[in-house]
Coordinates of N, CA, C and O in Angstrom, one line a residue:
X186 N 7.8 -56.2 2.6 CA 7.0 -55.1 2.6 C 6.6 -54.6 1.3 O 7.2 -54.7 0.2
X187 N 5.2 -54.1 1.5 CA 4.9 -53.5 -0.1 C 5.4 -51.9 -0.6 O 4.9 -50.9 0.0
X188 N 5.9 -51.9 -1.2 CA 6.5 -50.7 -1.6 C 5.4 -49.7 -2.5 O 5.2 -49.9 -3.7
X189 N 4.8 -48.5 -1.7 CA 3.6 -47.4 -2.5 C 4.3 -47.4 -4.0 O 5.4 -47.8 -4.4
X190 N 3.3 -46.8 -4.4 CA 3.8 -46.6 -5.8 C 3.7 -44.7 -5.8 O 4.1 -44.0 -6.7
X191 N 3.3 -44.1 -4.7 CA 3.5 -42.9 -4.8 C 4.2 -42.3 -3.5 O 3.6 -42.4 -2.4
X192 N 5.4 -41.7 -3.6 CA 6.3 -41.1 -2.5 C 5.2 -40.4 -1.2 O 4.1 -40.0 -1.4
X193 N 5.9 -40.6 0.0 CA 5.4 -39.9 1.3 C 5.4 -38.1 0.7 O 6.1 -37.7 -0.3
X194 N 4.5 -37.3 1.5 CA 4.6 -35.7 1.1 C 5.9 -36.1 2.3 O 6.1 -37.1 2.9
X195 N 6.6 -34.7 2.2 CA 7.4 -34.3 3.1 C 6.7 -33.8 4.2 O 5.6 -33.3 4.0
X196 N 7.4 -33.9 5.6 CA 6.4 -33.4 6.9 C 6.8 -32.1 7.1 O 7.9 -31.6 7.1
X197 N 5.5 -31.3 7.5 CA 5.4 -30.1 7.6 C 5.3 -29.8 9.1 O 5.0 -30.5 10.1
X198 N 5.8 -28.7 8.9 CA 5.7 -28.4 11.1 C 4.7 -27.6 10.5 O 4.3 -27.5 9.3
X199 N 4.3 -27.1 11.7 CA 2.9 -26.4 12.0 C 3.0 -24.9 11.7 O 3.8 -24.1 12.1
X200 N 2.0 -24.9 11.0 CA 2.5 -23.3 10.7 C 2.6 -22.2 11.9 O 1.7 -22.1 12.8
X201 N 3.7 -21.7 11.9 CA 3.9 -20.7 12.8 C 3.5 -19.1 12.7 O 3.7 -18.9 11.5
X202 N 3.3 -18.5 13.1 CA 2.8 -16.6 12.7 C 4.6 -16.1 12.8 O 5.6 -16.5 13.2
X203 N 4.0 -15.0 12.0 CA 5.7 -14.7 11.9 C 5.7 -13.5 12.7 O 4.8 -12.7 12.9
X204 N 7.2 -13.4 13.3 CA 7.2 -12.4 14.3 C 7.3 -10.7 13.6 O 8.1 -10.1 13.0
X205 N 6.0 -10.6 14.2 CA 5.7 -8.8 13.3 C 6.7 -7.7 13.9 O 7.0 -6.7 13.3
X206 N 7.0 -8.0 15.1 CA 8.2 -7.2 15.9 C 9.1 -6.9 15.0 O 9.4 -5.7 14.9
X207 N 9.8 -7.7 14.2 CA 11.0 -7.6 12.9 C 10.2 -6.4 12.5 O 10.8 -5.3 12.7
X208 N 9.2 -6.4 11.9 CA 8.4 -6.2 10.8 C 7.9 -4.5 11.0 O 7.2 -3.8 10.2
X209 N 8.5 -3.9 12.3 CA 7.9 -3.0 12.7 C 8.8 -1.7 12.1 O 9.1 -0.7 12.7
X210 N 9.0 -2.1 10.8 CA 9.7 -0.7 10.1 C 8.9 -0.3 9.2 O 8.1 -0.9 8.5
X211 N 9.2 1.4 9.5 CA 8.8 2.5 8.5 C 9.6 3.5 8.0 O 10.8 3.6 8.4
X212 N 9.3 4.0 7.6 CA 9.9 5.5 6.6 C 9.9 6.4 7.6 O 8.9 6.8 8.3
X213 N 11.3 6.9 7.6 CA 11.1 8.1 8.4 C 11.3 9.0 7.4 O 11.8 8.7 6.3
X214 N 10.7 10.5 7.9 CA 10.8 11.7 6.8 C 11.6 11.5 5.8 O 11.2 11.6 4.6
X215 N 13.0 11.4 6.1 CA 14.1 11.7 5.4 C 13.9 10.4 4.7 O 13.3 10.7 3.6
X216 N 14.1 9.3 4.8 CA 13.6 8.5 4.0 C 12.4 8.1 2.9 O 12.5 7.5 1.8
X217 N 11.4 8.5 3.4 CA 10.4 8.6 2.6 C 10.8 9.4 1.3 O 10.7 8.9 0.2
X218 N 11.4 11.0 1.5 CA 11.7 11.4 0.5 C 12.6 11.0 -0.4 O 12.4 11.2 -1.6
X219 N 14.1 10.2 0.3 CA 14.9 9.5 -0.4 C 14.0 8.0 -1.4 O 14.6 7.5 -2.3
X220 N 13.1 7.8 -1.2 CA 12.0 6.6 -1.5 C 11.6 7.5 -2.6 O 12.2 7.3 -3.7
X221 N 10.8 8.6 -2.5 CA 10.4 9.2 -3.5 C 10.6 10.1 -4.8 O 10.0 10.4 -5.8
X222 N 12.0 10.4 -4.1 CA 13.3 10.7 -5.3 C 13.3 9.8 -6.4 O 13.1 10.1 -7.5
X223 N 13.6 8.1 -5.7 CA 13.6 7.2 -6.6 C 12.3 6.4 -7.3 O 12.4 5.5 -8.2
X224 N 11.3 6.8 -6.8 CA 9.6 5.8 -7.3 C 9.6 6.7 -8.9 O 9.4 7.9 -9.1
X225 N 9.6 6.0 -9.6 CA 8.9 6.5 -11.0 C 7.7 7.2 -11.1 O 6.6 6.7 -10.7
X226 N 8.0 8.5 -11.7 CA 7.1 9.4 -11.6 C 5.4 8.8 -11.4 O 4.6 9.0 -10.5
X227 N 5.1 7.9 -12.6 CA 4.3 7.3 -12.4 C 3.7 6.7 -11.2 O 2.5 6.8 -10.9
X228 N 4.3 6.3 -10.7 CA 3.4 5.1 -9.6 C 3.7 6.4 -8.2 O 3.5 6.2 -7.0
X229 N 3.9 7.5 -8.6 CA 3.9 8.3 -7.1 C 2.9 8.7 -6.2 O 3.0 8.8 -5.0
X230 N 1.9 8.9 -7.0 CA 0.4 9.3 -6.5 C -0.3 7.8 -6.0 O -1.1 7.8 -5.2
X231 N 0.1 6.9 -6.5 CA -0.4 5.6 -5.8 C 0.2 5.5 -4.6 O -0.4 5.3 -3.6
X232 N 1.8 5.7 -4.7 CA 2.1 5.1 -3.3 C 2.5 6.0 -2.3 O 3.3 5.8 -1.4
X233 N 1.8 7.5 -2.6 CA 1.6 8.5 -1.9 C -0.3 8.1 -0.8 O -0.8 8.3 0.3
X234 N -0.7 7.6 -1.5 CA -2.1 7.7 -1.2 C -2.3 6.9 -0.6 O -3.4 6.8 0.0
X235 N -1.0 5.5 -0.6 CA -0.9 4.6 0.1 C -0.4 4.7 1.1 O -1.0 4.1 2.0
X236 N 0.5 5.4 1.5 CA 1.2 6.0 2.6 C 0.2 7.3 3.5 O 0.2 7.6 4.7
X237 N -0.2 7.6 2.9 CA -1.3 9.2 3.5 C -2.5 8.1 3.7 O -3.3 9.0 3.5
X238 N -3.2 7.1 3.9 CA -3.8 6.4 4.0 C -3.9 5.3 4.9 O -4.8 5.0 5.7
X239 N -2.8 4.7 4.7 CA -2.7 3.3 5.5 C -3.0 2.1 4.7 O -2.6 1.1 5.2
X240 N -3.7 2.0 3.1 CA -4.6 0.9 2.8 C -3.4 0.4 2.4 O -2.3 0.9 2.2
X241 N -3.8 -1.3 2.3 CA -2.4 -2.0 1.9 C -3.0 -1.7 0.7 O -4.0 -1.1 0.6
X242 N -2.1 -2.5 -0.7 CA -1.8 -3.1 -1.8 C -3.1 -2.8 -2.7 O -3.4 -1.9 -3.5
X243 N -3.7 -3.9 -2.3 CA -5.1 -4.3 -2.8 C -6.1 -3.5 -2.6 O -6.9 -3.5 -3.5
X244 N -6.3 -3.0 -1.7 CA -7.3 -1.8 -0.6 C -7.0 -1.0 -1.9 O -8.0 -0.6 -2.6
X245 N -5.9 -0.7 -2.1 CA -5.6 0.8 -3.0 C -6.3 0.4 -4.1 O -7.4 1.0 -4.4
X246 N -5.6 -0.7 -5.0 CA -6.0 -0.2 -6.2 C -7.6 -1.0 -6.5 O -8.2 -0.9 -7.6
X247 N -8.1 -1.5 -5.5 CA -9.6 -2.1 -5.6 C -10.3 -0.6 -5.8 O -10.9 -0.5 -6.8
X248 N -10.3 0.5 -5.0 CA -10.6 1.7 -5.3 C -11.4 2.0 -6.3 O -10.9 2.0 -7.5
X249 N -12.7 2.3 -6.0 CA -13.2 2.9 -7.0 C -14.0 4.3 -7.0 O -14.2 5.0 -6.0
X250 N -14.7 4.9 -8.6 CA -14.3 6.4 -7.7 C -15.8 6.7 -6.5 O -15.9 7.7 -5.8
X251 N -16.5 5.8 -6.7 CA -17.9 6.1 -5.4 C -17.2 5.4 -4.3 O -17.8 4.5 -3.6
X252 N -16.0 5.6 -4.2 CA -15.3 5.0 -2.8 C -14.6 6.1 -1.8 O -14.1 6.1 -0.6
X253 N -14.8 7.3 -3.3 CA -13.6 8.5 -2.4 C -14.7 9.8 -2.5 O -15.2 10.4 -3.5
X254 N -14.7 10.2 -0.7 CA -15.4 11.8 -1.2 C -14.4 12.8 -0.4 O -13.5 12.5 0.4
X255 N -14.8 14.0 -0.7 CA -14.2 14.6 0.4 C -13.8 14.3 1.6 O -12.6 14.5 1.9
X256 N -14.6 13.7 2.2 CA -14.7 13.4 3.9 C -14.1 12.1 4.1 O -14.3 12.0 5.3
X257 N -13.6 11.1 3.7 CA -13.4 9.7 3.3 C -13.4 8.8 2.2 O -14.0 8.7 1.1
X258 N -12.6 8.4 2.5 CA -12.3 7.0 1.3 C -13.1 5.4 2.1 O -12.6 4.8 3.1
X259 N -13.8 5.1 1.6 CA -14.4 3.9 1.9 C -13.9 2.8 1.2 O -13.9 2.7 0.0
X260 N -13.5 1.7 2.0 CA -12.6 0.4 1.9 C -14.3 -0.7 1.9 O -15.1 -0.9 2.8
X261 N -14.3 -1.1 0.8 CA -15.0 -1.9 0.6 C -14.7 -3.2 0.4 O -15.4 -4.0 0.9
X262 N -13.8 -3.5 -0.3 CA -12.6 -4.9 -0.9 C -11.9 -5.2 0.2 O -10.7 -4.8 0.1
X263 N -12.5 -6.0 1.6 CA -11.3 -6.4 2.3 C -11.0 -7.5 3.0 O -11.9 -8.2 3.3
X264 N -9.8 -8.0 3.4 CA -9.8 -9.3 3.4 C -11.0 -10.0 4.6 O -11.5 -11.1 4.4
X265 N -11.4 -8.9 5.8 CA -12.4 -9.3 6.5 C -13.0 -8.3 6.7 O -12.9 -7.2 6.2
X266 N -14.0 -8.9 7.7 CA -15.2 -7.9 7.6 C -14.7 -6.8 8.4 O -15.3 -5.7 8.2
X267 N -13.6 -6.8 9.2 CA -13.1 -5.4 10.0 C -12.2 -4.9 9.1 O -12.0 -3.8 9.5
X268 N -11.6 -5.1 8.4 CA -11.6 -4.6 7.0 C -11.8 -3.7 6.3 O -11.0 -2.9 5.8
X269 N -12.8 -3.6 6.1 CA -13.9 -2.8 5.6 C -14.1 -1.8 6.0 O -15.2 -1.9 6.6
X270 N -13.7 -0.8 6.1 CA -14.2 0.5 7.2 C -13.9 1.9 6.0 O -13.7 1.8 4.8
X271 N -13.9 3.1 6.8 CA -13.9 4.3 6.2 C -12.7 4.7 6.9 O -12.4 4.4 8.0
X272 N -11.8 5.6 5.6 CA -10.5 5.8 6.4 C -10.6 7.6 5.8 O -10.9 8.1 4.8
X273 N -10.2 8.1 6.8 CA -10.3 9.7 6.7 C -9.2 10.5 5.8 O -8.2 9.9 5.5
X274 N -9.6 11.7 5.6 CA -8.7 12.5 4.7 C -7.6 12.6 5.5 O -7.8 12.3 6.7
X275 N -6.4 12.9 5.0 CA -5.0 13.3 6.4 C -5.2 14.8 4.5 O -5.6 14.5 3.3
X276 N -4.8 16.1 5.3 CA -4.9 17.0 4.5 C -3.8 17.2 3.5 O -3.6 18.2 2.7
X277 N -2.7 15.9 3.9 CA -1.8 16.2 2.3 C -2.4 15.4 1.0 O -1.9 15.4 -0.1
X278 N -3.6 14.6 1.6 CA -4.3 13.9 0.6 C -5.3 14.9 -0.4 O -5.6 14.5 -1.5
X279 N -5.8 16.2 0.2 CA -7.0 16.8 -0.3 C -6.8 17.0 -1.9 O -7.6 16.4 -2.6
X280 N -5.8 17.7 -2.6 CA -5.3 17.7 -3.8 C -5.3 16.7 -4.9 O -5.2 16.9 -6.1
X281 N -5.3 15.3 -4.1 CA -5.8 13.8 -4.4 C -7.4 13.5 -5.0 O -8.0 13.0 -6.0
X282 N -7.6 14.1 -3.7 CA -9.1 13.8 -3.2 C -10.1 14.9 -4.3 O -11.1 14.6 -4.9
X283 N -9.4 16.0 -4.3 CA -10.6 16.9 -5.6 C -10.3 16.1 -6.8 O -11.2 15.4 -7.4
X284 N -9.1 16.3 -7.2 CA -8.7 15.4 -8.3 C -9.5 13.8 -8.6 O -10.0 13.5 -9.7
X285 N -9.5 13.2 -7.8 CA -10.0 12.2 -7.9 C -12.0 12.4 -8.3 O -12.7 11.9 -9.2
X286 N -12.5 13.3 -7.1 CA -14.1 13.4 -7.1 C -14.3 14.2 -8.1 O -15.5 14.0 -8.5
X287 N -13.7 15.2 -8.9 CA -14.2 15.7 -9.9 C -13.9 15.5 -11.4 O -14.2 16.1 -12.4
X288 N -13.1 14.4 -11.2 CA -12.9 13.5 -12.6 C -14.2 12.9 -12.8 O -14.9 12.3 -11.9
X289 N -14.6 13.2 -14.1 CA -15.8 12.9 -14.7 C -15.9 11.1 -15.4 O -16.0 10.8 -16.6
X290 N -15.9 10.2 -14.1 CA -16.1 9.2 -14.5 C -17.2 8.2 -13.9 O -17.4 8.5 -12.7
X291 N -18.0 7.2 -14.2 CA -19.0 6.5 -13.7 C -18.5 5.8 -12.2 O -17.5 5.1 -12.0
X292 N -19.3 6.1 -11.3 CA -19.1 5.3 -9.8 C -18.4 3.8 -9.9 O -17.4 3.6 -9.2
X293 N -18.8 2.9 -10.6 CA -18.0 1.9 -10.6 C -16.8 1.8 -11.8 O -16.9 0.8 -12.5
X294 N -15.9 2.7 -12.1 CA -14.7 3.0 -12.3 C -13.7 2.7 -11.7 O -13.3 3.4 -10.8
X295 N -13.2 2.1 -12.0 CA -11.6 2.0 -10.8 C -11.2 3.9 -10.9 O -11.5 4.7 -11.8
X296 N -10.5 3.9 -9.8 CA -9.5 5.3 -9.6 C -8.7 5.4 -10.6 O -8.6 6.2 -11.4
X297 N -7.9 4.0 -10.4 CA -6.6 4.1 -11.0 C -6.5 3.0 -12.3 O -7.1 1.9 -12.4
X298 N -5.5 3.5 -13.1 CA -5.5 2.8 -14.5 C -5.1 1.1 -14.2 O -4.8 0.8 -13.1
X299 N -5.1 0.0 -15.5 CA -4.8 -1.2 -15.1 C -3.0 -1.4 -14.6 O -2.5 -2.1 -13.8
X300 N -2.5 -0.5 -15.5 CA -0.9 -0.8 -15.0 C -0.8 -0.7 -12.8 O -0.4 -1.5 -11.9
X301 N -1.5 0.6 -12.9 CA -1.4 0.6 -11.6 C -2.1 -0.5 -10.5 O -1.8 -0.8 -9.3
X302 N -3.4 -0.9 -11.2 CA -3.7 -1.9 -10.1 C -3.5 -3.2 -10.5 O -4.3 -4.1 -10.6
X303 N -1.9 -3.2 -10.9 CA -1.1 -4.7 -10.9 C -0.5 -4.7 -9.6 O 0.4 -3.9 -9.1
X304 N -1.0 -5.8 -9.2 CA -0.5 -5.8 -7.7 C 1.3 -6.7 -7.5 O 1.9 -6.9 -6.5
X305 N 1.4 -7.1 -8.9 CA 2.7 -8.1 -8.9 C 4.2 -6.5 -9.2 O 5.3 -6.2 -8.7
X306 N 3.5 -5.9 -10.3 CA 4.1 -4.8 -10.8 C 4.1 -4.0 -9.7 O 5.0 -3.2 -9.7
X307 N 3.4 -3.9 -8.8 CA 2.9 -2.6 -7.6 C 4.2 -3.4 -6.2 O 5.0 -2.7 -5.5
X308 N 4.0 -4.5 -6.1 CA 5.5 -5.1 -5.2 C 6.7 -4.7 -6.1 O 7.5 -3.8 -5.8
X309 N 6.9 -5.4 -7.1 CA 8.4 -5.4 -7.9 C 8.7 -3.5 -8.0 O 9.8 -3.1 -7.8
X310 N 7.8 -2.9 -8.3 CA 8.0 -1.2 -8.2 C 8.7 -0.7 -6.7 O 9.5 0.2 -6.6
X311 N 8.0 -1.8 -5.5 CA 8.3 -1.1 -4.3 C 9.7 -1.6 -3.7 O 10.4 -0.9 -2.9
X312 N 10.0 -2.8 -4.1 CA 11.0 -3.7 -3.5 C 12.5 -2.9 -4.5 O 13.6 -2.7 -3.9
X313 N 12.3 -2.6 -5.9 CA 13.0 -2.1 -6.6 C 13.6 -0.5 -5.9 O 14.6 -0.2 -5.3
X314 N 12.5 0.1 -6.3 CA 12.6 1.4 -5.7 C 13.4 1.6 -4.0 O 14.4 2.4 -3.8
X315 N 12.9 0.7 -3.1 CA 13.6 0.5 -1.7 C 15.5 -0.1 -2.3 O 16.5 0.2 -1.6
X316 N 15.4 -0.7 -3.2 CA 16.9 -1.0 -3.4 C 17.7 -0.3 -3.8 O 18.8 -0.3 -3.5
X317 N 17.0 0.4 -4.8 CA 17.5 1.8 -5.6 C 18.0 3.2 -4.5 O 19.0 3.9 -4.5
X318 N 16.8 3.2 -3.7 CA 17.3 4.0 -2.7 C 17.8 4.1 -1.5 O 17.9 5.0 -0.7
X319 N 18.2 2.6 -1.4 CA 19.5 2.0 -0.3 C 18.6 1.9 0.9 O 19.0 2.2 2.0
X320 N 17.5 1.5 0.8 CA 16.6 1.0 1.8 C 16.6 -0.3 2.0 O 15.5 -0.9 2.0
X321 N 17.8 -1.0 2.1 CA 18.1 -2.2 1.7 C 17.0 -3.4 2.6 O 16.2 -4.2 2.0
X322 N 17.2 -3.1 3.9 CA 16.3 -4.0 4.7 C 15.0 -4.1 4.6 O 14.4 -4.9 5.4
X323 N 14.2 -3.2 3.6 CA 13.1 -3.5 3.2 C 13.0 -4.9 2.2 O 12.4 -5.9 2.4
X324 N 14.3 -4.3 0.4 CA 13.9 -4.6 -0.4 C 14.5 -6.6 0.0 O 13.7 -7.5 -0.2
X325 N 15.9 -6.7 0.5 CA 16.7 -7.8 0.7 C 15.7 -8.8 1.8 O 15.5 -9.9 1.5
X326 N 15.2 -8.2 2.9 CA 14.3 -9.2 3.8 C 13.3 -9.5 2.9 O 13.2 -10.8 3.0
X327 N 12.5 -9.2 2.2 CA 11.1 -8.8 1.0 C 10.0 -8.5 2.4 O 9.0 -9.1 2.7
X328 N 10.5 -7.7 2.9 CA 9.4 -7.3 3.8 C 7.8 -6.8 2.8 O 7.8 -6.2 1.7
X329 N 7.1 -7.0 3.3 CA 5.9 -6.9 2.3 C 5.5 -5.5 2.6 O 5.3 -5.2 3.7
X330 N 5.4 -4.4 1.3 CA 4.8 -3.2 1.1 C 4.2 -2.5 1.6 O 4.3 -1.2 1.5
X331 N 3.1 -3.5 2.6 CA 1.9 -2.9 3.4 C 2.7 -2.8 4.7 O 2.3 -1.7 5.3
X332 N 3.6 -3.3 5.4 CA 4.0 -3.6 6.8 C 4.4 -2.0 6.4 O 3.6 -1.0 6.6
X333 N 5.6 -2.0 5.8 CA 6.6 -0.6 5.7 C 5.6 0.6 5.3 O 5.9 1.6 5.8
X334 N 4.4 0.6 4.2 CA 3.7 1.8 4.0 C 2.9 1.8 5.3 O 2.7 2.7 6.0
X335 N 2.5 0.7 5.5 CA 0.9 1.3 7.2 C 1.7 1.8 8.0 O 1.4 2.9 8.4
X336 N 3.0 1.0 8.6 CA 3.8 1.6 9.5 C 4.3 3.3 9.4 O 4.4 4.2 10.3
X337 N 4.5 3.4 8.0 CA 5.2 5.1 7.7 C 3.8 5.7 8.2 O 3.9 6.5 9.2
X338 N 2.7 5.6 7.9 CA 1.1 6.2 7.9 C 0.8 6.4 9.4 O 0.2 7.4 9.8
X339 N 1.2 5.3 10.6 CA 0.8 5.1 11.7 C 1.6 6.0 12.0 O 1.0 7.0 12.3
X340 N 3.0 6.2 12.0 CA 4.0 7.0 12.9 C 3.6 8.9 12.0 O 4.0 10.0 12.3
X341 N 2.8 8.6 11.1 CA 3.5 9.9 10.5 C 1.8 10.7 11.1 O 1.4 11.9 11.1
X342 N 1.0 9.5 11.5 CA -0.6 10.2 12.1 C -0.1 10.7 14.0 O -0.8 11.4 14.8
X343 N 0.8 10.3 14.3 CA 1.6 10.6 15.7 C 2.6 11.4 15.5 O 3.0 11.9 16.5
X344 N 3.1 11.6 14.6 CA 4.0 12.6 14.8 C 3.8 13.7 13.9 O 3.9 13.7 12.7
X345 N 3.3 15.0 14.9 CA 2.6 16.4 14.2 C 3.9 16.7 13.8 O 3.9 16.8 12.6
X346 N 5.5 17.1 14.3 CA 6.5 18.0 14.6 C 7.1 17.6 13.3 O 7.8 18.3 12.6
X347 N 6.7 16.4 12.9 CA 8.3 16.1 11.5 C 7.5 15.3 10.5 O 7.6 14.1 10.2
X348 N 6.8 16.2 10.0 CA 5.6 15.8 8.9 C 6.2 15.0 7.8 O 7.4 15.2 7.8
X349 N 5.9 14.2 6.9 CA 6.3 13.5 5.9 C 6.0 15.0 4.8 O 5.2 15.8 5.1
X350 N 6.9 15.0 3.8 CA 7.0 16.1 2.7 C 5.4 16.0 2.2 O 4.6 15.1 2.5
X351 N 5.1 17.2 1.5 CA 3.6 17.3 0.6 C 3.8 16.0 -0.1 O 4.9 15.3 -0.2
X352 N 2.7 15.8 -0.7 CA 2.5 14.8 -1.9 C 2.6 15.6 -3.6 O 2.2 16.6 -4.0
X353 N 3.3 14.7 -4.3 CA 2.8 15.1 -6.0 C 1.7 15.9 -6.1 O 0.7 15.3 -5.7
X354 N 1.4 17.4 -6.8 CA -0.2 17.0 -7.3 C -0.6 16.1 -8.1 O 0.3 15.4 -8.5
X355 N -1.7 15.9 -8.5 CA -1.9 14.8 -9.2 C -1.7 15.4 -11.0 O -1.5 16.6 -10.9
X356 N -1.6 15.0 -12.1 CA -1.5 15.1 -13.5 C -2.9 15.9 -14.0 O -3.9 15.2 -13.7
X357 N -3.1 16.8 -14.5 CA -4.6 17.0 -15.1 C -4.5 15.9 -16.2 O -3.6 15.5 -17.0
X358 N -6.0 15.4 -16.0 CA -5.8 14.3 -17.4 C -6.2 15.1 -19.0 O -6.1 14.4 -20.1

């Protein structure tokens, strides 16, 4: 027999979808605040607005400032075309929201500075932070950022009785 001169790939099974049922964790009140105790002052208003929002990772810090008015934040950067939509104020965001619309910067501005829309730095902040505040099964499974923030956003837009705490104001610049 003739022997390749280049190795077989190894065989792959078929990619499988991963079961999102696992995946169905979020922050409850008490936790969130335990989360926020520990997030570096810095990155709080990102992953407050992440949380009061819904937008994953990228959604956030693609953000720019002709993307946020009073009435909505518009998702332009997304992975598909349903993607893309307009996502409304929740009113612990509004303090965000002036802050952001009356900062005197040009429409195609990012929101947020480049530290914050490092999206490698914006996981390692969240996975850290969840370990730091004994949210272990977030940071040890690497459940991804978006599952555990959309999830806290979904349950906290259904549940009027046990509100997530206010947000940071924002910094005057």
């Amino acid at each position: 027999k003739k022997q390749n001169a280049f190795p077989r790939p190894p065989k792959i099974d078929k990619f499988r979808e991963p079961d999102y049922a696992q995946d169905d964790r979020h922050l409850e009140p008490a936790e969130w605040a335990v989360f926020r105790a520990h997030l570096p002052s810095y990155w709080q208003p990102f992953f407050e607005m992440l949380v009061y929002t819904g937008l994953r990772l990228g959604e956030g810090q693609a953000l720019q400032h002709r993307d946020v008015t009073h009435e909505r934040i518009q998702v332009r950067e997304g992975k598909t075309p349903k993607a893309r939509r307009d996502v409304s104020i929740m009113p612990e965001l509004e303090p965000w929201v002036t802050h952001v619309v009356e900062t005197h910067a040009l429409p195609f501005d990012f929101v947020w500075p480049p530290r914050l829309r490092n999206k490698d730095e914006a996981y390692r902040v969240f996975v850290d932070t969840c370990l730091a505040a004994g949210l272990h099964d977030q940071g040890e499974a690497a459940m991804t950022a978006h599952r555990v923030l959309h999830e806290t956003w979904q349950k906290t837009k259904r549940r009027a009785k046990d509100p997530l705490p206010e947000p940071t104001p924002p910094d005057p610049l």
